[in-house]
Amino acid sequence: MRWALVVLFALVLAIALSTVATAANDNAYTVREYSLPANVTDIGAMTVDAAGNVWLIQDEPAVLYKFTRSNGTFSNDTIEGFRGAHFTGLTVDDRGLAWFTDITGSRFGAYSEANDHTSTFDFESWSAMAPSSILREGDTVWIGCKEEVGEYDLRFPDEPLVDHFVYNWDSYLSDIHFDRFENIWFVENAKNKVGVYWHTYDKVSEYIIPTEAAYPTCLSIDGRGRMWFVESAPDQLGMFDTEVFNFSEYAMPPIDGTKPVLSHVATVGDRVWLTDMKNGRVLAFYPSEGRFAAAALAADAEPTFISADSNGTLWIYEAGSNKLASLDVSEQFGQPTTAPTPGTTTTPGPTTTVTPRPTKTPGFVFIIALAALLAAFYIKQK
């Protein structure tokens, strides 16, 4: 009888330890939220600078907001001369200048926080350039436009923009990013392509996305040179390997029982991060492990933009709650799920696999009560 009680007590202790392990796994990520100033509205773009500060740009009135990570406060600066703008691109260079594009005003600008000065650059063109995204490297500003990658040399401000055209009018380049070789990659929203301007060869190449009418909207390049992008029409994740030159596409499976609706993408190392605007969460995709995971935000979050800082912390603009959120995860983040197996030119169908939830085990109150009953029984037997 004594040995039976010992075995039974050991089983109870194992259940308790299992409960602790499950709870630890459930808390594998941390979300912190920061309320934006009350008058913030119509945020058009977001970026994170080299110091880890987060910048957001507002359309009307034209205002730049800066979240200083060291003290957790917001500052704001009015952008002069950009009334009625619709901002779609934002970056901060290594000198602290914020660069932005006004897609409806066919112009771009720069703001110096140190001098509280706004510089405006208008395109001298017979047609609307529709600048959507912007980067600065050295003395050169690169702009993604309607059907070209524009190159502007700051050393010669009176010289016109140098045009690096794609092969179709009205392609609408939606995003531009450097790869590790300083080539500039982009997605063409209206022509269903990804493309690159080869800086060394002064040449543009384009590649047709396998899914027709995918309408790619944004991109990010991971540590292995893979370009990840959101295909907005089929609501799936696309990938183009910029060094092997092949596509993979991932139809999104239900995650925790809910089908995602993708908004924006970011990468940290080899990991892909996506905002699921409709369902108030951030998704992670682990390509080498073939699994998705979800981090829940506030119910009214409506996360849109997402960017990572140099430490791997993710920053998310929550349009619904008018907040800025940070997300940090541990190595235990997420639960295994079956992801679609990518093909080189085909789109896998959706999977119905639901992310498994932790199995419920008895709570500590129950365990203590059971242990007390066992002890009492043992004493009586003696």
XYZ file of C-alpha atoms in Angstrom:
382
model
C 0.000 0.000 0.000
C 2.852 2.360 0.878
C 4.555 1.828 -2.525
C 1.278 2.485 -4.347
C 0.880 5.781 -2.518
C 4.466 6.785 -3.342
C 3.885 6.087 -7.042
C 0.612 7.991 -7.000
C 2.240 10.985 -5.296
C 5.038 10.972 -7.926
C 2.402 11.110 -10.661
C 0.752 14.090 -8.979
C 4.127 15.869 -8.791
C 4.761 15.196 -12.501
C 1.383 16.767 -13.353
C 2.355 19.853 -11.337
C 5.650 20.202 -13.168
C 3.844 19.790 -16.501
C 1.512 22.630 -15.548
C 4.467 24.927 -14.816
C 6.133 24.085 -18.144
C 2.942 24.822 -20.077
C 2.498 28.166 -18.361
C 6.080 29.152 -19.177
C 5.525 28.300 -22.839
C 2.362 30.410 -22.918
C 4.410 33.445 -21.797
C 7.080 33.172 -24.479
C 6.550 36.707 -25.771
C 6.160 40.173 -24.288
C 4.067 43.003 -25.721
C 4.402 46.585 -24.495
C 2.096 49.340 -25.718
C 2.644 53.098 -25.808
C -0.270 55.451 -26.420
C 0.329 57.941 -29.212
C -0.556 61.623 -28.713
C -4.309 62.153 -28.783
C -4.332 64.077 -32.069
C -2.465 61.448 -34.114
C -4.384 60.251 -37.177
C -3.809 59.049 -40.767
C -0.346 57.556 -40.266
C 1.086 56.875 -43.722
C 4.425 55.211 -42.991
C 6.724 54.034 -40.199
C 10.441 53.320 -39.803
C 13.022 52.567 -37.104
C 16.337 54.454 -37.073
C 19.786 53.106 -36.201
C 19.403 54.119 -32.540
C 16.170 52.149 -32.192
C 13.869 55.169 -32.211
C 10.565 54.765 -34.061
C 9.318 57.376 -36.534
C 5.791 57.754 -37.895
C 4.533 60.254 -40.453
C 1.034 61.719 -40.561
C -0.755 62.976 -43.665
C -2.928 65.878 -42.544
C -1.683 67.943 -40.923
C 1.785 66.857 -42.065
C 3.597 65.861 -38.878
C 6.548 63.610 -37.987
C 6.283 61.728 -34.694
C 9.366 60.279 -33.026
C 9.258 57.731 -30.232
C 12.506 57.862 -28.260
C 13.080 54.396 -26.901
C 15.453 55.458 -24.109
C 12.781 57.426 -22.240
C 9.567 56.121 -23.801
C 8.263 59.513 -24.936
C 6.926 60.968 -28.177
C 7.964 64.212 -29.836
C 6.441 65.781 -32.938
C 7.559 68.159 -35.673
C 5.462 69.884 -38.320
C 6.522 69.323 -41.936
C 6.245 72.653 -43.701
C 5.060 72.858 -47.314
C 3.341 69.466 -47.505
C -0.301 70.373 -47.056
C -2.649 67.746 -48.506
C 0.108 65.148 -48.746
C -0.289 61.375 -48.748
C 2.904 59.872 -47.382
C 3.798 56.299 -48.317
C 7.560 56.109 -47.757
C 9.745 57.001 -44.760
C 13.372 56.362 -43.824
C 15.912 57.940 -41.488
C 19.529 58.106 -42.686
C 22.705 57.747 -40.639
C 22.868 61.533 -40.181
C 19.473 61.690 -38.529
C 17.590 63.174 -41.503
C 14.091 61.830 -42.057
C 13.259 61.296 -45.765
C 9.692 60.804 -47.002
C 7.665 60.513 -50.214
C 4.341 62.172 -51.064
C 2.682 59.914 -53.622
C -0.143 62.309 -54.551
C 1.993 65.454 -54.591
C 4.647 63.824 -56.810
C 7.482 65.009 -54.553
C 9.759 63.934 -51.744
C 11.278 65.726 -48.804
C 13.676 65.651 -45.874
C 13.378 66.925 -42.328
C 16.313 67.910 -40.118
C 15.437 67.595 -36.448
C 18.618 69.432 -35.459
C 17.730 72.498 -37.543
C 13.938 72.137 -37.519
C 14.032 72.528 -41.292
C 12.090 70.834 -44.091
C 13.569 70.476 -47.593
C 11.253 69.851 -50.547
C 12.205 68.169 -53.822
C 9.665 68.442 -56.656
C 9.810 66.277 -59.760
C 10.078 68.216 -63.011
C 8.119 65.874 -65.214
C 5.170 65.940 -67.583
C 3.551 63.006 -65.753
C 2.899 62.133 -62.134
C 5.853 60.195 -60.710
C 3.846 58.716 -57.797
C 6.847 58.198 -55.490
C 6.043 55.433 -53.008
C 9.250 54.595 -51.145
C 12.657 56.095 -50.422
C 16.184 55.171 -49.298
C 19.379 57.120 -48.778
C 22.902 55.754 -49.167
C 25.810 58.190 -49.000
C 25.113 61.148 -51.270
C 22.396 59.342 -53.220
C 18.670 59.253 -52.607
C 16.791 56.351 -54.226
C 13.068 56.646 -54.875
C 10.606 53.960 -55.951
C 8.210 55.586 -58.439
C 5.365 54.586 -60.719
C 7.516 52.897 -63.343
C 11.108 53.479 -62.290
C 13.754 53.554 -59.621
C 14.820 57.178 -59.399
C 18.369 58.217 -58.487
C 19.039 61.703 -57.089
C 22.587 62.898 -56.358
C 22.591 65.338 -53.436
C 25.967 66.731 -54.512
C 24.378 68.174 -57.634
C 20.964 69.480 -56.518
C 20.303 71.255 -59.821
C 20.700 68.078 -61.860
C 17.493 66.170 -62.725
C 16.553 62.781 -61.353
C 18.203 59.852 -63.162
C 15.521 57.375 -64.302
C 16.015 53.608 -64.191
C 12.873 52.399 -65.935
C 11.050 49.078 -65.700
C 9.482 47.720 -68.880
C 5.836 48.671 -68.398
C 4.043 51.942 -67.812
C 1.963 52.212 -64.662
C 3.786 49.401 -62.888
C 3.582 51.185 -59.535
C 6.665 50.170 -57.604
C 5.362 49.809 -54.047
C 8.500 49.252 -51.985
C 12.285 49.337 -52.418
C 15.022 47.704 -50.336
C 18.783 47.170 -50.585
C 20.219 43.691 -50.678
C 23.654 43.001 -49.183
C 25.310 43.920 -52.487
C 23.592 47.357 -52.602
C 21.270 46.330 -55.438
C 17.760 47.751 -55.114
C 14.822 45.327 -55.105
C 11.168 46.252 -55.516
C 7.665 44.873 -56.092
C 5.419 46.073 -58.924
C 1.900 46.240 -57.562
C 0.063 46.666 -60.876
C 2.174 44.369 -63.104
C 2.569 41.356 -60.815
C 6.357 41.350 -60.729
C 9.347 41.647 -58.490
C 12.399 43.412 -59.851
C 15.860 44.732 -59.195
C 18.080 47.584 -60.272
C 21.596 46.145 -60.572
C 23.725 49.013 -59.345
C 27.007 47.629 -60.688
C 25.617 46.946 -64.179
C 23.167 49.882 -64.399
C 20.440 47.491 -65.503
C 16.905 46.549 -64.434
C 15.627 42.947 -64.326
C 12.085 41.776 -63.599
C 10.547 38.432 -62.617
C 6.860 37.496 -62.968
C 5.145 36.273 -59.809
C 3.645 32.783 -60.412
C 0.206 33.630 -58.973
C -1.692 35.855 -61.381
C -3.001 39.207 -60.120
C -1.236 38.827 -56.758
C -0.904 42.610 -56.267
C 2.273 42.609 -54.124
C 2.380 45.494 -51.667
C 5.527 45.397 -49.512
C 8.752 43.465 -49.042
C 11.630 42.643 -46.708
C 14.923 40.825 -47.389
C 16.169 38.305 -44.832
C 19.701 37.315 -43.839
C 19.905 34.686 -46.595
C 18.993 37.030 -49.425
C 15.386 35.876 -49.703
C 12.896 38.604 -50.527
C 9.589 38.128 -48.719
C 6.512 40.015 -49.885
C 2.781 40.178 -49.231
C 0.494 39.118 -52.081
C -2.544 41.166 -51.160
C -5.162 39.687 -53.526
C -4.794 35.969 -52.661
C -3.698 36.969 -49.129
C -0.585 34.847 -49.152
C 3.139 35.140 -48.481
C 5.509 35.233 -51.433
C 9.256 34.656 -51.538
C 11.838 35.280 -54.251
C 15.391 34.112 -53.667
C 17.545 36.991 -54.922
C 20.596 34.747 -55.292
C 19.044 31.560 -56.716
C 16.268 33.357 -58.677
C 13.265 31.204 -57.880
C 9.864 31.800 -56.291
C 8.018 30.105 -53.464
C 4.505 31.026 -52.359
C 2.722 30.125 -49.130
C -1.042 30.045 -48.812
C -1.735 31.022 -45.232
C -3.130 28.241 -43.028
C -5.529 28.832 -40.149
C -3.422 29.754 -37.124
C -4.980 29.077 -33.724
C -8.165 28.345 -35.681
C -8.307 31.696 -37.527
C -7.315 32.501 -41.112
C -4.891 35.459 -41.214
C -5.359 38.626 -43.245
C -1.874 39.936 -44.022
C -0.872 43.584 -43.998
C 2.908 44.201 -43.783
C 6.096 42.154 -43.528
C 9.454 42.424 -41.752
C 12.370 40.034 -41.273
C 14.769 39.360 -38.401
C 17.588 37.063 -39.453
C 15.903 34.131 -41.179
C 12.547 34.686 -39.492
C 9.596 36.344 -41.250
C 7.111 38.553 -39.378
C 3.682 39.643 -40.586
C 0.903 41.814 -39.247
C -2.547 40.244 -39.229
C -4.646 43.409 -39.186
C -8.090 41.814 -39.047
C -7.292 39.479 -36.161
C -5.199 41.775 -33.969
C -1.971 39.802 -33.923
C 1.564 39.446 -35.240
C 2.554 36.258 -37.054
C 5.939 34.603 -37.327
C 6.965 32.199 -40.068
C 10.012 29.965 -39.607
C 10.985 28.834 -43.129
C 13.541 26.208 -42.104
C 11.172 24.670 -39.545
C 8.001 25.063 -41.596
C 5.909 26.514 -38.798
C 3.779 29.557 -38.077
C 3.157 31.159 -34.698
C 0.971 34.020 -33.487
C 1.427 36.703 -30.843
C -1.846 38.282 -29.751
C -2.116 42.045 -29.391
C -5.021 44.036 -27.947
C -8.464 43.160 -29.319
C -8.807 46.563 -31.019
C -5.187 46.797 -32.182
C -5.606 46.498 -35.988
C -1.814 46.220 -36.517
C -0.562 47.609 -39.816
C 3.104 48.639 -40.106
C 5.873 46.504 -38.648
C 9.637 47.134 -38.430
C 12.508 45.589 -36.492
C 15.293 47.410 -34.681
C 18.925 46.288 -34.561
C 18.272 44.221 -31.398
C 15.494 42.204 -33.031
C 12.655 43.905 -31.171
C 9.613 44.328 -33.417
C 7.699 47.608 -33.495
C 4.086 47.650 -34.617
C 1.731 50.523 -35.334
C -1.745 49.679 -34.024
C -4.148 51.721 -36.142
C -7.258 50.706 -34.212
C -6.044 51.575 -30.722
C -3.779 54.444 -31.856
C -0.788 52.913 -30.096
C 2.763 51.852 -30.793
C 3.610 48.348 -29.597
C 6.879 46.477 -29.115
C 7.156 42.702 -29.322
C 9.966 40.579 -27.889
C 9.949 36.802 -28.145
C 11.917 33.950 -26.601
C 13.174 30.816 -28.314
C 10.113 28.967 -26.959
C 7.724 31.243 -28.838
C 4.986 29.524 -30.831
C 3.540 26.087 -31.224
C 4.402 23.692 -34.075
C 2.005 23.676 -36.990
C 2.108 22.155 -40.426
C 3.028 24.758 -43.023
C 2.518 24.416 -46.776
C 5.475 22.897 -48.581
C 6.775 25.500 -51.039
C 7.339 24.713 -54.676
C 9.583 26.583 -57.055
C 6.773 27.967 -59.217
C 3.505 26.676 -57.759
C 1.275 27.894 -54.979
C 0.450 25.308 -52.304
C -3.200 25.110 -51.291
C -4.342 26.123 -47.835
C -4.014 23.713 -44.967
C -6.696 23.110 -42.388
C -4.206 22.300 -39.645
C -4.974 24.268 -36.517
C -2.191 25.287 -34.188
C -2.417 22.888 -31.243
C -3.235 24.444 -27.910
C -1.623 23.281 -24.632
C -3.426 20.371 -23.010
C -5.155 21.451 -19.816
C -3.833 19.843 -16.635
C -5.061 20.008 -13.038
C -4.379 23.290 -11.260
C -2.318 23.648 -8.100
C -5.392 23.895 -5.846
C -6.558 20.510 -7.038
C -3.054 19.054 -6.668
C -2.709 20.271 -3.089
C -6.131 18.910 -2.166
C -5.315 15.540 -3.712
C -1.985 15.388 -1.904
C -3.720 16.144 1.425
C -6.220 13.338 0.873
C -3.412 10.902 0.069
C -1.528 11.881 3.186
C -4.618 11.459 5.364
C -5.289 8.056 3.831
C -1.693 7.016 4.440
C -1.831 8.031 8.122
C -5.118 6.141 8.620
C -3.614 2.997 7.146
C -0.799 3.131 9.694
